[in-house]
Each structure stands twice: as C-alpha cells, then as structure tokens.
Amino acid sequence: MSVLVVGSIALDTVKTPVEEHTDQLCGSASYAAVGASFFSPVQLVGVVGDDFPEAEFEFWKSRKIDASGVQRVRGKTFRWSGEYAWDLNTHETRSVALNVFENFQPKLPEDFRKAEFVLLANIAPSLQSHVLDQVCRPRFVVADTMDLWIETTRKDLDALLPRIDLLILNDSEAREMTKDTSLIRAGRSIRRMGPKYVAVKKGEHGALLFGPDDFFSCGAYPLEDIHDPTGAGDTFAGGLAGYLAGQESEEVDFAQLRRAVIFGSVLASFNVEAFSLNRLRRLTMEEIEERYKMFRVMSQFEVLP
Amino acid sequence: MSVLVVGSIALDTVKTPVEEHTDQLCGSASYAAVGASFFSPVQLVGVVGDDFPEAEFEFWKSRKIDASGVQRVRGKTFRWSGEYAWDLNTHETRSVALNVFENFQPKLPEDFRKAEFVLLANIAPSLQSHVLDQVCRPRFVVADTMDLWIETTRKDLDALLPRIDLLILNDSEAREMTKDTSLIRAGRSIRRMGPKYVAVKKGEHGALLFGPDDFFSCGAYPLEDIHDPTGAGDTFAGGLAGYLAGQESEEVDFAQLRRAVIFGSVLASFNVEAFSLNRLRRLTMEEIEERYKMFRVMSQFEVLP
C-alpha cells in the first residue's frame, strides 16, 4: 500500500556551531516522504518554485516517490534559515521566506484521492484538513503538528483532531497543548480530543505511544554525535507512517504501531547524522534493520523466573 | 546475601503545592535501606539523635534491616525542609540543620565489615570512602552521588570512583560532571573515570545503564500523579542494589543489572505515590512483581519477521 504525504518542501540554510549549509532540501514533506519510502511507495503533495533543483525530482523517482502531486509554480521555493545553539537542542530562526508556499492550496491528483494511508506532515492544520477533504476514504491518518499551530491556529487543529487516527507531537508541545506538566496525563488527554493514538517525541529520551488500552515507551538510539537535528521529527513521522502502509494486514493494531515507532526512531537517528537528507540518501535497508535489532538489544530485560 | 547501606537518616519537612508533612522519616539511607529490603537483608549504617522515634527502629526490624550500625547520639536528628514547585520537578530548600549528622563518622560493627554488597547512598564522597576503608573485601559496590558533591568535593568524588563498580547519578549531574551536553557521551566518559557501570536516572524519562560492552535504556512507569518526589533516586538505588545482593550467582552480569535497573525504577515509582516512606511501608512483593511485568509490556516490541 502506498502512503500519501503532504507537507512543506523547502530549501533551508542551517548553521550549527560546526558547519553551515545553504539551500539544502528540507521541509516536513521532504523528510517524511523519504523516510516513508523505505517501507512503501509514496505519493507526494507539495509546492516548489521554478528555482527548485530538477535533480530532486530524479531523486524522488529513484525512491519510488510519485511527485505528480508536487506543484511547480512561478516564484521562489519556501526558504528557512536558522542557527542551532552549541547543544543542538535549541535554535534561532534567522529568516523565513514563504515564497510560493504562501498561497499553497494542496490539490490532489485524481489517483491520489484513493489513498488509504495518509501522512499529514507538519503544515498548518487548515491545509491538513483541506487535504483530508479530498481523500475519498482514508483508512489510517497520521498528522504531525508543532507549537506554532497550537499557539496560533488552535481552532483549526482542534477541528482536525477527530478526523485523524494518530497525532504526533513533541513533549513540550504535548504539555503546552494540555497545560499539564505530566506527560502521561497530557498524552491521555490529547487522545480524548480525537485521535485514537498519540505519539509523543522526546528527542534524546525516545518516544511514548498512547492507545485506548495500551502504552508503549522506547528510548532513543544512543548517538554520540548529532550533526543536524533538522527534520528528525518529520523523518520519524515518515518512517512510522511508511512502515504502517507497508504492512499487509487489514487493521492497524498496537503491536504494529510499536514497531512503527521503533522504525520511525531508527530513521530519525540516521537523519541527524548528517545535514539535510544527506544521510537518508545513502541509507540502506540493511542498516535500518541492524539498528532496529540494536533497539531491541538495548531495551530488553528478562521475565521474572 | 545482605547489602550494607550507608547514608543519611533525616526527619524532613516537605511541602508540595497540595500537602505539607513535618518531621517525616527521610534521608538517603532510609529510602535506600527500605528499597533494598524487599530483595535482601540489609545492614544499615547511619546516625540519629535522641529525638529519633523509637518506632522507626521497630519498623526496620520488621523489614529485616539490621540497625546495629545506626549510632544514636545526643542531640537532634538531621533535618531538611523544602518546598516543591507546582510541577514537582524543582524544589527550594527552606532550611537544613545537620545536627548530629555534622560530625558523623561511619563506624561499621565488626560483622558489617564482611559485607560483599555495599550501597553507598548519597552522602559526602569522603564518608563513602571512609566506609569502604572498613569493608574487608567488597564484591560489588554501588555509589549514589549528587550535584552538591560534584560542585564542592570533586576531588573526593574522583578518588572514590575507581573503588566502586556502579555509579548512580541523574542526567543533569552526568552532564555537569563531564561538561558534555550529550548524555551518551557523558555516561561513557564517567565510566572512564573508574566505575565499570554507570546508571543515569532521568526522572519521568526513565534510566540509562552503561557497561563495558553494553547499553540499556528503559522508560519510567507511566504515573499520572506524583505526590512527593523526595527519595525517588535513593529508593531506585536501594531497589537496584538490594536486587543484586539477593541473587545467588557469583558474578554480577549485565542481564542482572538490567533487571536491577527495572526493579529500582519500580520501587521509585511506588515511592513517589505518597509522602516520606509511606507507600513503601505498605508495599507488597506482589505489587512489585506486577509493576515489573507492566514495565515489560510497555517496552516490548516484536523482532522483525
């Protein structure tokens, strides 16, 4: 089964205390689509300007990412520029130029409307809803969000929540959204706002998954060096949704979701090893499976005798 | 096998935004000894004043805690008073009165000197070393420490590290001790300072364990309500060390340590459910085993097909 991915496509300039790279392929949909493509075919929806490198379309093709939903319009591609602090945990936005993204109205090609798995990568919740309006009968919808939408378009976000199956957000966003300092209570309250499942990303501390009757907690892969944290969350969402779409069973169950969270974490752990999508471009399925196994080793302990 | 536990014994006054309790049994050795006592007999070393409630000696006896190493001297018992912020993550110390603890020189009764398992609960590293000097031939030594000793008695701490097998500290302390923002690098560097194993407590995010060739990561038990976080780390250390001492094998291996970290986490999760030692006083082995199983359920995911 393929997964429909919609989100932003951007050319970012990212500075860390060690390196700086200019006009690199970034954006939530870029990371999510490539992350998902390791597990299932992808239908990509987004917008780029006439300055967008043709080579990226070739790259998508090589990864079985159908980019017929990517509108190419006159003007410049969305650009973001930011600088990370020395601990790579916080960053400062230096500039944002929405450019062609400003008037983006996602329009699904006819054959994308039949999508069963949908990943609404991080964009305004009104756009996420607008995409859902065009999908005939989605079977499982994952949405990623961020503090900006919680703070500025909360009504739109609230309207989206009952329409999705899984919401992904990070720990501080879960706290902000519920005004609750307990992550456990926060995860459970967000479920009551609509989504059947909630995944809370905690960066170096791993992730939590809340379901109707189940709870899952996993650590993060023990990386010593992070080169560029940009897109880690988007890649997590992509790996997770791609893995679910790639399964053959009728229903998404909690056991699948646990594995999906691990695969999302694995993909994210690779992504931060290099700038932009550079690590994902040369990543292999063998490397992914190897790291999945490492996740098991690092989290295993025996039953009681 | 029994475990020798040394640390502070205090009567604390703790205020949270919801409750306040006065002169409650607290102190690192109190929590650690009771935590350990679920798994093995305990030999307790500490000091109390003549105002210390006799009933607590009876309680220790009921838990197979041999308090013949607890000196009862003229004067008042160590007292601490503090207030937690509304999120229970930070607290402000309102007063500290060392009282009889000021001149505490741990002196081990003759039969305590043969201890094979030693838990140096959180006290000044010079006192921890002083205890080790009196133990003939310790097989496995666990030490807990805190930011205060890292900041004020670093030399003493550094001198202790090569003499212990496992150091326990929390995430911010690991970062402070190594001046490294990466917890993974920090945990590994601390191992190079002496201890074969390092356990990093991360509160709501669980714990990490570093060994020569292995790494273990576990989440925290998903508690919705925390009543009093005081002593969570001490109880973790106690449960962990008690579990190790209670095993029959000759050598402590990484598989045992993984289980020990889970048992420590289980004990700590119960401890924060009530003030002082009140939850541990009525805790049963059945409840502990039940929560251990829950830890497995919440962290399990399948192997790849």
Coordinates of C-alpha atoms in Angstrom, one line a residue:
Chain A
M1 CA 0.0 0.0 0.0
S2 CA 1.3 3.5 -0.7
V3 CA 1.2 6.4 1.6
L4 CA 0.1 9.9 0.7
V5 CA 2.4 12.5 2.2
V6 CA 1.6 16.2 2.2
G7 CA 3.7 19.0 3.8
S8 CA 6.3 21.6 3.1
I9 CA 9.1 21.4 0.7
A10 CA 11.9 23.9 1.4
L11 CA 15.4 25.0 0.7
D12 CA 17.0 25.6 4.1
T13 CA 20.1 27.2 5.3
V14 CA 21.2 25.6 8.5
K15 CA 24.1 26.7 10.7
T16 CA 25.4 24.6 13.7
P17 CA 28.4 25.6 15.8
V18 CA 30.5 23.4 13.4
E19 CA 29.0 23.7 10.0
E20 CA 26.8 25.7 7.7
H21 CA 25.0 24.6 4.6
T22 CA 23.0 26.7 2.2
D23 CA 19.8 26.0 0.2
Q24 CA 19.6 22.3 1.2
L25 CA 16.5 20.2 0.5
C26 CA 14.4 20.3 3.7
G27 CA 10.8 20.8 4.7
S28 CA 8.5 18.4 6.5
A29 CA 7.2 16.6 3.4
S30 CA 10.8 16.1 2.1
Y31 CA 12.0 14.3 5.2
A32 CA 8.7 12.4 5.7
A33 CA 8.4 11.2 2.1
V34 CA 12.0 9.9 2.0
G35 CA 11.6 8.3 5.5
A36 CA 8.4 6.6 4.4
S37 CA 9.9 5.4 1.1
F38 CA 12.0 2.8 2.8
F39 CA 8.8 0.9 3.6
S40 CA 6.2 1.7 1.0
P41 CA 5.6 3.7 -2.3
V42 CA 4.9 7.4 -1.6
Q43 CA 2.5 9.9 -3.2
L44 CA 3.9 13.3 -2.5
V45 CA 1.9 16.6 -2.4
G46 CA 3.6 19.9 -2.1
V47 CA 4.7 23.1 -3.9
V48 CA 8.0 24.3 -5.2
G49 CA 9.2 27.3 -7.1
D50 CA 10.9 27.5 -10.5
D51 CA 14.3 27.6 -8.8
F52 CA 13.8 24.1 -7.4
P53 CA 16.6 21.7 -8.5
E54 CA 15.4 19.3 -11.1
A55 CA 17.8 16.7 -9.7
E56 CA 15.5 16.3 -6.6
F57 CA 12.7 15.1 -8.9
E58 CA 15.0 12.5 -10.2
F59 CA 16.0 11.6 -6.6
W60 CA 12.3 11.1 -5.7
K61 CA 11.7 9.0 -8.8
S62 CA 14.7 6.8 -7.7
R63 CA 13.0 6.3 -4.3
K64 CA 9.5 5.4 -5.7
I65 CA 8.2 8.7 -4.6
D66 CA 5.4 9.8 -7.1
A67 CA 5.8 13.6 -7.2
S68 CA 2.9 14.2 -9.5
G69 CA 1.2 16.0 -6.6
V70 CA 4.1 18.5 -6.3
Q71 CA 3.0 21.7 -8.0
R72 CA 5.8 23.7 -9.6
V73 CA 4.8 27.3 -9.7
R74 CA 6.4 30.6 -10.7
G75 CA 8.4 32.2 -8.0
K76 CA 10.9 31.0 -5.4
T77 CA 10.7 27.9 -3.2
F78 CA 10.0 28.2 0.5
R79 CA 13.2 29.1 2.4
W80 CA 14.1 28.9 6.1
S81 CA 17.3 29.8 7.7
G82 CA 18.3 29.0 11.3
E83 CA 21.1 28.6 13.7
Y84 CA 21.4 25.9 16.3
A85 CA 22.9 26.6 19.8
W86 CA 26.0 24.7 20.8
D87 CA 24.0 21.9 22.5
L88 CA 21.9 21.5 19.3
N89 CA 18.7 21.4 21.4
T90 CA 17.6 25.0 20.7
H91 CA 17.7 27.0 17.6
E92 CA 17.0 30.6 16.5
T93 CA 15.2 31.3 13.2
R94 CA 17.2 33.8 11.2
S95 CA 14.8 34.2 8.4
V96 CA 11.7 32.7 6.8
A97 CA 10.5 33.4 3.3
L98 CA 7.3 31.5 2.5
N99 CA 7.5 32.5 -1.2
V100 CA 5.4 30.0 -3.3
F101 CA 4.3 28.3 -0.1
E102 CA 2.3 31.3 1.0
N103 CA -0.5 30.6 -1.4
F104 CA -0.2 26.8 -1.3
Q105 CA -3.5 25.1 -1.7
P106 CA -2.9 21.3 -1.9
K107 CA -4.7 19.8 -4.8
L108 CA -4.6 16.0 -5.1
P109 CA -4.2 14.3 -8.5
E110 CA -7.2 12.1 -9.2
D111 CA -5.3 8.8 -8.4
F112 CA -4.1 10.2 -5.0
R113 CA -7.7 10.6 -3.8
K114 CA -7.9 6.9 -3.3
A115 CA -5.1 6.9 -0.7
E116 CA -5.7 4.6 2.2
F117 CA -2.8 5.7 4.3
V118 CA -2.3 9.4 4.8
L119 CA 0.5 11.3 6.5
L120 CA -0.2 15.0 7.1
A121 CA 3.3 16.1 7.7
N122 CA 3.8 19.4 9.6
I123 CA 1.9 22.2 8.0
A124 CA -1.0 24.4 9.0
P125 CA -3.9 22.3 10.3
S126 CA -6.3 24.0 7.9
L127 CA -4.1 22.7 5.0
Q128 CA -4.0 19.3 6.6
S129 CA -7.8 19.3 6.7
H130 CA -8.1 20.5 3.2
V131 CA -6.1 17.5 2.0
L132 CA -8.3 15.1 4.0
D133 CA -11.4 16.7 2.4
Q134 CA -10.0 15.4 -1.0
V135 CA -9.3 11.8 0.1
C136 CA -12.3 9.5 -0.6
R137 CA -11.9 7.0 2.2
P138 CA -8.7 7.1 4.2
R139 CA -8.1 4.0 6.3
F140 CA -5.4 5.4 8.7
V141 CA -4.5 9.1 9.0
V142 CA -1.3 10.3 10.8
A143 CA -0.8 14.0 11.5
D144 CA 2.3 15.8 12.8
T145 CA 2.0 19.2 14.3
M146 CA 4.0 21.8 16.2
D147 CA 3.9 24.6 18.8
L148 CA 3.2 27.3 16.1
W149 CA -0.2 25.8 15.3
I150 CA -1.0 25.1 18.9
E151 CA -0.4 28.8 19.6
T152 CA -1.8 30.4 16.5
T153 CA -4.4 28.2 14.9
R154 CA -5.7 26.1 17.8
K155 CA -9.3 26.0 16.5
D156 CA -8.2 24.5 13.2
L157 CA -6.1 22.0 15.0
D158 CA -9.0 21.0 17.3
A159 CA -11.2 20.6 14.2
L160 CA -8.6 18.3 12.6
L161 CA -8.1 16.0 15.7
P162 CA -11.3 13.9 15.5
R163 CA -10.5 13.2 11.8
I164 CA -7.2 11.6 12.4
D165 CA -6.0 8.3 13.9
L166 CA -2.6 9.2 15.2
L167 CA -1.3 12.6 16.3
I168 CA 2.5 13.1 16.6
L169 CA 3.9 16.0 18.6
N170 CA 6.9 16.5 20.9
D171 CA 6.9 16.6 24.7
S172 CA 6.9 20.3 25.2
E173 CA 4.1 20.7 22.7
A174 CA 2.0 18.0 24.4
R175 CA 2.4 19.9 27.7
E176 CA 1.6 23.2 26.0
M177 CA -1.5 21.8 24.3
T178 CA -2.9 20.4 27.6
K179 CA -1.5 22.9 30.1
D180 CA -0.4 19.8 32.0
T181 CA 3.1 19.2 33.2
S182 CA 2.6 15.4 33.4
L183 CA 3.4 13.9 30.0
I184 CA 1.4 10.9 30.9
R185 CA -1.7 12.9 31.7
A186 CA -1.0 15.1 28.6
G187 CA -0.8 12.1 26.2
R188 CA -4.0 10.7 27.6
S189 CA -5.9 14.0 27.4
I190 CA -4.9 14.6 23.8
R191 CA -6.4 11.2 23.0
R192 CA -9.7 12.5 24.4
M193 CA -9.5 15.4 21.9
G194 CA -10.0 13.0 19.0
P195 CA -7.1 10.8 17.8
K196 CA -7.2 7.1 18.8
Y197 CA -3.4 7.2 19.2
V198 CA -0.9 9.8 20.3
A199 CA 2.8 9.6 19.8
V200 CA 5.0 11.9 21.9
K201 CA 8.5 12.5 20.6
K202 CA 11.1 13.2 23.4
G203 CA 14.3 13.7 21.4
E204 CA 17.2 12.1 23.2
H205 CA 14.7 10.5 25.6
G206 CA 12.9 8.5 23.0
A207 CA 9.2 8.4 22.4
L208 CA 5.9 7.4 24.1
L209 CA 2.8 6.0 22.4
F210 CA -0.7 6.2 23.9
G211 CA -3.6 4.0 22.8
P212 CA -7.0 3.2 24.1
D213 CA -5.8 0.3 26.3
D214 CA -2.0 0.3 25.7
F215 CA 1.0 2.3 26.5
F216 CA 4.5 2.0 24.9
S217 CA 7.7 3.7 25.8
C218 CA 11.0 3.5 24.0
G219 CA 14.4 5.1 24.3
A220 CA 16.4 6.9 21.7
Y221 CA 19.2 5.3 19.8
P222 CA 22.4 6.1 21.7
L223 CA 24.1 8.6 19.3
E224 CA 27.3 10.3 20.4
D225 CA 27.3 12.9 17.6
I226 CA 24.5 14.8 16.1
H227 CA 25.3 16.9 13.1
D228 CA 21.9 18.4 12.2
P229 CA 18.7 17.8 14.2
T230 CA 16.6 19.5 11.5
G231 CA 13.9 17.1 10.2
A232 CA 14.3 14.5 12.9
G233 CA 10.6 14.7 13.8
D234 CA 9.5 14.7 10.2
T235 CA 11.6 11.7 9.4
F236 CA 10.2 9.9 12.5
A237 CA 6.7 10.6 11.2
G238 CA 7.6 9.4 7.7
G239 CA 9.3 6.2 8.9
L240 CA 6.3 5.4 11.2
A241 CA 3.6 6.1 8.5
G242 CA 5.5 4.3 5.8
Y243 CA 6.0 1.2 7.9
L244 CA 2.3 1.1 8.7
A245 CA 1.3 1.5 5.0
G246 CA 3.8 -1.2 4.0
Q247 CA 2.1 -3.9 6.2
E248 CA -0.4 -6.3 4.6
S249 CA -2.9 -6.7 7.5
E250 CA -6.3 -5.2 7.3
E251 CA -6.2 -3.3 10.6
V252 CA -3.5 -1.2 12.2
D253 CA -3.0 -2.7 15.7
F254 CA -0.9 -1.7 18.7
A255 CA 1.8 -4.3 18.0
Q256 CA 2.3 -2.7 14.5
L257 CA 2.3 0.7 16.0
R258 CA 5.1 -0.2 18.5
R259 CA 7.2 -1.4 15.6
A260 CA 6.3 1.7 13.6
V261 CA 7.5 3.9 16.4
I262 CA 10.8 2.0 16.5
F263 CA 11.3 2.3 12.8
G264 CA 10.5 6.0 13.0
S265 CA 13.1 6.4 15.7
V266 CA 15.6 4.4 13.7
L267 CA 15.1 6.6 10.6
A268 CA 15.3 9.8 12.8
S269 CA 18.5 8.6 14.4
F270 CA 20.1 8.2 11.0
N271 CA 18.8 11.5 9.7
V272 CA 20.5 13.6 12.4
E273 CA 23.9 12.1 11.5
A274 CA 24.3 14.5 8.5
F275 CA 22.9 17.7 7.2
S276 CA 19.6 17.9 5.1
L277 CA 18.7 14.5 3.7
N278 CA 22.3 13.5 3.1
R279 CA 22.3 10.5 5.4
L280 CA 18.9 9.2 4.2
R281 CA 20.1 9.5 0.6
R282 CA 22.7 6.8 1.1
L283 CA 20.9 4.8 3.8
T284 CA 20.2 1.1 3.2
M285 CA 17.5 -1.3 4.4
E286 CA 20.3 -3.4 6.0
E287 CA 21.4 -0.5 8.1
I288 CA 17.8 0.1 9.2
E289 CA 17.3 -3.5 10.2
E290 CA 20.6 -3.6 12.0
R291 CA 19.7 -0.6 14.1
Y292 CA 16.1 -1.9 14.7
K293 CA 17.8 -5.0 16.3
M294 CA 20.1 -2.8 18.4
F295 CA 16.9 -1.1 19.7
R296 CA 15.7 -4.5 20.9
V297 CA 19.0 -5.3 22.5
M298 CA 19.2 -2.0 24.4
S299 CA 15.7 -2.3 25.7
Q300 CA 15.4 -5.9 26.6
F301 CA 15.3 -7.4 30.0
E302 CA 14.2 -10.9 31.2
V303 CA 10.9 -12.0 32.6
L304 CA 11.0 -12.9 36.3
P305 CA 11.9 -16.5 37.0
Chain B
M1 CA 23.4 -12.1 50.6
S2 CA 22.8 -9.0 52.6
V3 CA 23.6 -5.5 51.5
L4 CA 25.4 -2.9 53.6
V5 CA 23.7 0.5 53.2
V6 CA 25.2 3.7 54.5
G7 CA 23.8 7.2 54.1
S8 CA 21.8 10.0 55.8
I9 CA 18.9 9.5 58.1
A10 CA 16.8 12.6 58.4
L11 CA 13.5 14.0 59.6
D12 CA 12.2 16.1 56.7
T13 CA 9.5 18.7 56.4
V14 CA 8.3 18.6 52.8
K15 CA 5.8 20.9 51.2
T16 CA 4.2 20.4 47.8
P17 CA 1.5 22.7 46.3
V18 CA -1.0 20.3 47.7
E19 CA 0.3 18.9 51.1
E20 CA 2.8 19.6 53.8
H21 CA 4.2 17.0 56.2
T22 CA 6.5 17.6 59.1
D23 CA 9.4 15.6 60.6
Q24 CA 8.9 12.6 58.3
L25 CA 11.5 9.8 58.1
C26 CA 13.7 10.6 55.1
G27 CA 17.3 10.7 54.2
S28 CA 19.2 8.7 51.5
A29 CA 19.9 5.7 53.7
S30 CA 16.3 5.5 54.9
Y31 CA 14.9 5.2 51.4
A32 CA 17.7 3.0 50.1
A33 CA 17.5 0.5 53.0
V34 CA 13.8 0.0 52.8
G35 CA 14.0 -0.2 49.0
A36 CA 16.7 -2.9 49.2
S37 CA 14.9 -4.8 52.0
F38 CA 12.4 -6.1 49.5
F39 CA 15.1 -8.2 47.9
S40 CA 17.7 -9.0 50.6
P41 CA 18.6 -8.4 54.3
V42 CA 20.1 -5.0 55.0
Q43 CA 22.8 -3.8 57.3
L44 CA 22.2 -0.1 58.0
V45 CA 24.8 2.4 58.9
G46 CA 23.9 6.0 59.9
V47 CA 23.4 8.4 62.8
V48 CA 20.3 9.7 64.6
G49 CA 19.7 12.0 67.5
D50 CA 18.0 11.3 70.8
D51 CA 14.8 12.7 69.3
F52 CA 14.6 10.0 66.7
P53 CA 11.3 7.9 67.0
E54 CA 11.8 4.5 68.6
A55 CA 9.1 3.2 66.3
E56 CA 11.3 3.5 63.3
F57 CA 13.8 1.0 64.8
E58 CA 10.8 -1.4 65.2
F59 CA 9.9 -0.7 61.6
W60 CA 13.4 -1.5 60.4
K61 CA 13.4 -4.7 62.5
S62 CA 10.2 -5.8 60.8
R63 CA 11.8 -5.3 57.4
K64 CA 14.9 -7.3 58.3
I65 CA 17.0 -4.2 58.4
D66 CA 19.8 -4.7 61.0
A67 CA 20.2 -1.2 62.5
S68 CA 23.1 -2.1 64.8
G69 CA 25.2 0.2 62.6
V70 CA 22.9 3.2 63.4
Q71 CA 24.6 5.4 66.0
R72 CA 22.2 7.1 68.4
V73 CA 24.0 10.2 69.8
R74 CA 23.0 13.1 72.0
G75 CA 21.5 15.9 70.0
K76 CA 18.9 16.4 67.3
T77 CA 18.5 14.3 64.2
F78 CA 19.5 15.8 60.8
R79 CA 16.6 17.9 59.5
W80 CA 15.8 19.2 56.0
S81 CA 12.9 21.3 54.9
G82 CA 12.0 22.1 51.3
E83 CA 9.2 23.2 49.1
Y84 CA 8.4 21.8 45.6
A85 CA 7.3 24.0 42.7
W86 CA 3.9 23.2 41.2
D87 CA 5.3 20.8 38.6
L88 CA 7.2 18.9 41.3
N89 CA 10.4 19.0 39.2
T90 CA 12.2 21.7 41.1
H91 CA 12.3 22.5 44.7
E92 CA 13.7 25.1 47.0
T93 CA 15.5 24.2 50.2
R94 CA 13.9 26.2 53.1
S95 CA 16.3 25.0 55.8
V96 CA 19.0 22.5 56.6
A97 CA 20.1 21.6 60.1
L98 CA 22.8 18.9 60.0
N99 CA 22.6 18.5 63.8
V100 CA 24.2 15.1 64.8
F101 CA 25.0 14.4 61.1
E102 CA 27.6 17.2 61.2
N103 CA 30.2 15.1 63.0
F104 CA 29.1 11.7 61.6
Q105 CA 31.9 9.3 61.2
P106 CA 30.5 6.0 60.0
K107 CA 31.9 3.1 62.1
L108 CA 31.0 -0.4 61.0
P109 CA 30.1 -3.0 63.6
E110 CA 32.5 -6.0 63.3
D111 CA 30.1 -8.3 61.4
F112 CA 29.3 -5.5 58.9
R113 CA 32.9 -5.4 57.7
K114 CA 32.4 -8.7 55.9
A115 CA 29.8 -7.2 53.6
E116 CA 30.0 -8.3 50.0
F117 CA 27.4 -5.9 48.6
V118 CA 27.7 -2.3 49.5
L119 CA 25.5 0.6 48.7
L120 CA 27.0 4.0 49.5
A121 CA 23.8 6.0 49.4
N122 CA 24.0 9.7 48.8
I123 CA 26.4 11.4 51.3
A124 CA 29.7 13.1 51.0
P125 CA 32.2 11.0 49.0
S126 CA 34.8 11.3 51.8
L127 CA 32.3 9.5 54.1
Q128 CA 31.6 7.0 51.3
S129 CA 35.3 6.2 51.0
H130 CA 35.6 6.0 54.8
V131 CA 33.0 3.3 54.8
L132 CA 34.8 1.4 52.0
D133 CA 38.0 1.5 54.0
Q134 CA 36.3 -0.6 56.7
V135 CA 34.9 -3.3 54.4
C136 CA 37.3 -6.2 54.1
R137 CA 36.6 -7.4 50.7
P138 CA 33.6 -5.9 48.9
R139 CA 32.4 -7.8 45.9
F140 CA 30.1 -5.2 44.3
V141 CA 30.0 -1.5 45.4
V142 CA 27.3 0.9 44.2
A143 CA 27.6 4.6 45.0
D144 CA 25.0 7.3 44.5
T145 CA 26.0 10.9 44.3
M146 CA 24.6 14.4 43.6
D147 CA 25.4 17.8 42.2
L148 CA 26.5 19.2 45.6
W149 CA 29.5 16.8 45.7
I150 CA 30.3 17.3 42.1
E151 CA 30.5 21.0 42.8
T152 CA 32.1 21.1 46.2
T153 CA 34.1 17.9 46.8
R154 CA 35.1 16.8 43.3
K155 CA 38.5 15.6 44.4
D156 CA 37.0 13.3 46.9
L157 CA 34.5 12.0 44.4
D158 CA 37.2 11.4 41.8
A159 CA 39.2 9.4 44.4
L160 CA 36.1 7.3 45.1
L161 CA 35.2 6.4 41.5
P162 CA 37.9 3.8 40.9
R163 CA 36.9 2.0 44.0
I164 CA 33.3 1.4 43.0
D165 CA 31.5 -0.8 40.5
L166 CA 28.5 1.2 39.7
L167 CA 27.9 5.0 40.0
I168 CA 24.4 6.3 40.0
L169 CA 23.6 9.9 39.2
N170 CA 20.9 11.9 37.4
D171 CA 21.1 13.3 33.9
S172 CA 21.9 16.9 34.8
E173 CA 24.6 15.7 37.2
A174 CA 26.1 13.5 34.4
R175 CA 26.2 16.5 32.1
E176 CA 27.7 18.7 34.9
M177 CA 30.3 16.2 35.8
T178 CA 31.6 15.8 32.2
K179 CA 30.7 19.3 30.8
D180 CA 29.2 17.4 28.0
T181 CA 25.6 18.0 26.7
S182 CA 25.4 14.6 25.2
L183 CA 24.1 12.1 27.8
I184 CA 25.5 9.2 25.8
R185 CA 29.0 10.7 25.7
A186 CA 28.7 11.7 29.4
G187 CA 27.7 8.2 30.5
R188 CA 30.6 6.7 28.6
S189 CA 33.2 9.3 29.9
I190 CA 32.1 8.7 33.5
R191 CA 32.9 5.0 33.0
R192 CA 36.4 6.0 32.1
M193 CA 36.8 7.8 35.4
G194 CA 36.6 4.5 37.3
P195 CA 33.3 2.7 37.7
K196 CA 32.7 -0.3 35.5
Y197 CA 29.0 0.7 35.2
V198 CA 27.1 4.0 35.2
A199 CA 23.4 4.3 35.7
V200 CA 21.8 7.7 34.7
K201 CA 18.5 8.5 36.3
K202 CA 16.2 10.6 34.1
G203 CA 13.1 11.0 36.2
E204 CA 10.0 10.9 34.0
H205 CA 12.2 9.7 31.1
G206 CA 13.5 6.5 32.8
A207 CA 17.1 5.5 33.1
L208 CA 20.2 4.6 31.1
L209 CA 22.8 2.0 32.0
F210 CA 26.3 2.0 30.5
G211 CA 28.6 -1.0 30.7
P212 CA 31.9 -2.0 29.1
D213 CA 30.2 -3.5 26.0
D214 CA 26.5 -3.0 26.7
F215 CA 23.9 -0.2 26.9
F216 CA 20.4 -0.4 28.3
S217 CA 17.6 2.1 28.2
C218 CA 14.3 2.0 30.0
G219 CA 11.3 4.3 30.4
A220 CA 9.7 5.4 33.6
Y221 CA 6.5 3.8 34.9
P222 CA 3.6 6.0 33.5
L223 CA 2.4 7.6 36.7
E224 CA -0.3 10.2 36.4
D225 CA 0.1 11.6 39.9
I226 CA 3.2 12.2 41.9
H227 CA 2.7 13.1 45.5
D228 CA 6.2 13.6 46.7
P229 CA 9.3 13.1 44.6
T230 CA 11.6 13.1 47.6
G231 CA 13.8 10.0 47.8
A232 CA 12.9 8.6 44.4
G233 CA 16.6 8.4 43.5
D234 CA 17.6 6.9 46.8
T235 CA 14.8 4.3 46.5
F236 CA 16.0 3.5 43.0
A237 CA 19.5 2.9 44.3
G238 CA 18.2 0.8 47.1
G239 CA 16.0 -1.4 45.0
L240 CA 18.8 -1.9 42.4
A241 CA 21.5 -2.8 45.0
G242 CA 19.1 -5.0 47.0
Y243 CA 18.1 -6.9 43.9
L244 CA 21.8 -7.6 43.0
A245 CA 22.6 -8.7 46.6
G246 CA 19.6 -11.0 46.5
Q247 CA 20.9 -13.0 43.5
E248 CA 22.7 -16.3 44.0
S249 CA 25.1 -16.1 41.1
E250 CA 28.8 -15.5 41.7
E251 CA 29.2 -12.6 39.3
V252 CA 27.1 -9.6 38.6
D253 CA 26.4 -9.5 34.9
F254 CA 24.7 -7.1 32.6
A255 CA 21.5 -9.1 32.4
Q256 CA 21.2 -8.9 36.2
L257 CA 21.9 -5.2 36.1
R258 CA 19.1 -4.6 33.5
R259 CA 16.7 -6.3 35.8
A260 CA 18.1 -4.4 38.8
V261 CA 17.5 -1.1 37.0
I262 CA 13.9 -2.1 36.3
F263 CA 13.4 -3.1 40.0
G264 CA 14.9 0.2 41.1
S265 CA 12.6 2.0 38.8
V266 CA 9.6 0.1 40.1
L267 CA 10.5 0.8 43.7
A268 CA 11.0 4.5 42.9
S269 CA 7.6 4.7 41.1
F270 CA 5.9 3.4 44.2
N271 CA 7.8 5.7 46.5
V272 CA 6.6 8.9 44.8
E273 CA 3.0 7.9 45.2
A274 CA 3.0 9.1 48.9
F275 CA 5.0 11.3 51.2
S276 CA 8.1 10.0 53.1
L277 CA 8.3 6.2 53.2
N278 CA 4.5 5.8 53.5
R279 CA 4.0 4.0 50.2
L280 CA 7.0 1.7 50.8
R281 CA 5.7 0.8 54.3
R282 CA 2.7 -0.9 52.9
L283 CA 4.1 -2.1 49.6
T284 CA 4.0 -5.9 48.8
M285 CA 6.2 -8.1 46.7
E286 CA 3.1 -8.9 44.6
E287 CA 2.7 -5.3 43.7
I288 CA 6.4 -5.0 42.8
E289 CA 6.2 -8.0 40.5
E290 CA 3.0 -6.8 38.9
R291 CA 4.7 -3.5 38.0
Y292 CA 7.8 -5.2 36.8
K293 CA 5.6 -7.1 34.4
M294 CA 4.0 -3.9 33.3
F295 CA 7.4 -2.5 32.5
R296 CA 7.9 -5.4 30.2
V297 CA 4.6 -4.9 28.5
M298 CA 5.2 -1.2 27.9
S299 CA 8.7 -1.6 26.5
Q300 CA 8.1 -4.7 24.3
F301 CA 8.1 -4.8 20.5
E302 CA 8.5 -7.7 18.2
V303 CA 11.5 -9.0 16.3
L304 CA 11.5 -8.5 12.6
P305 CA 9.8 -11.3 10.7

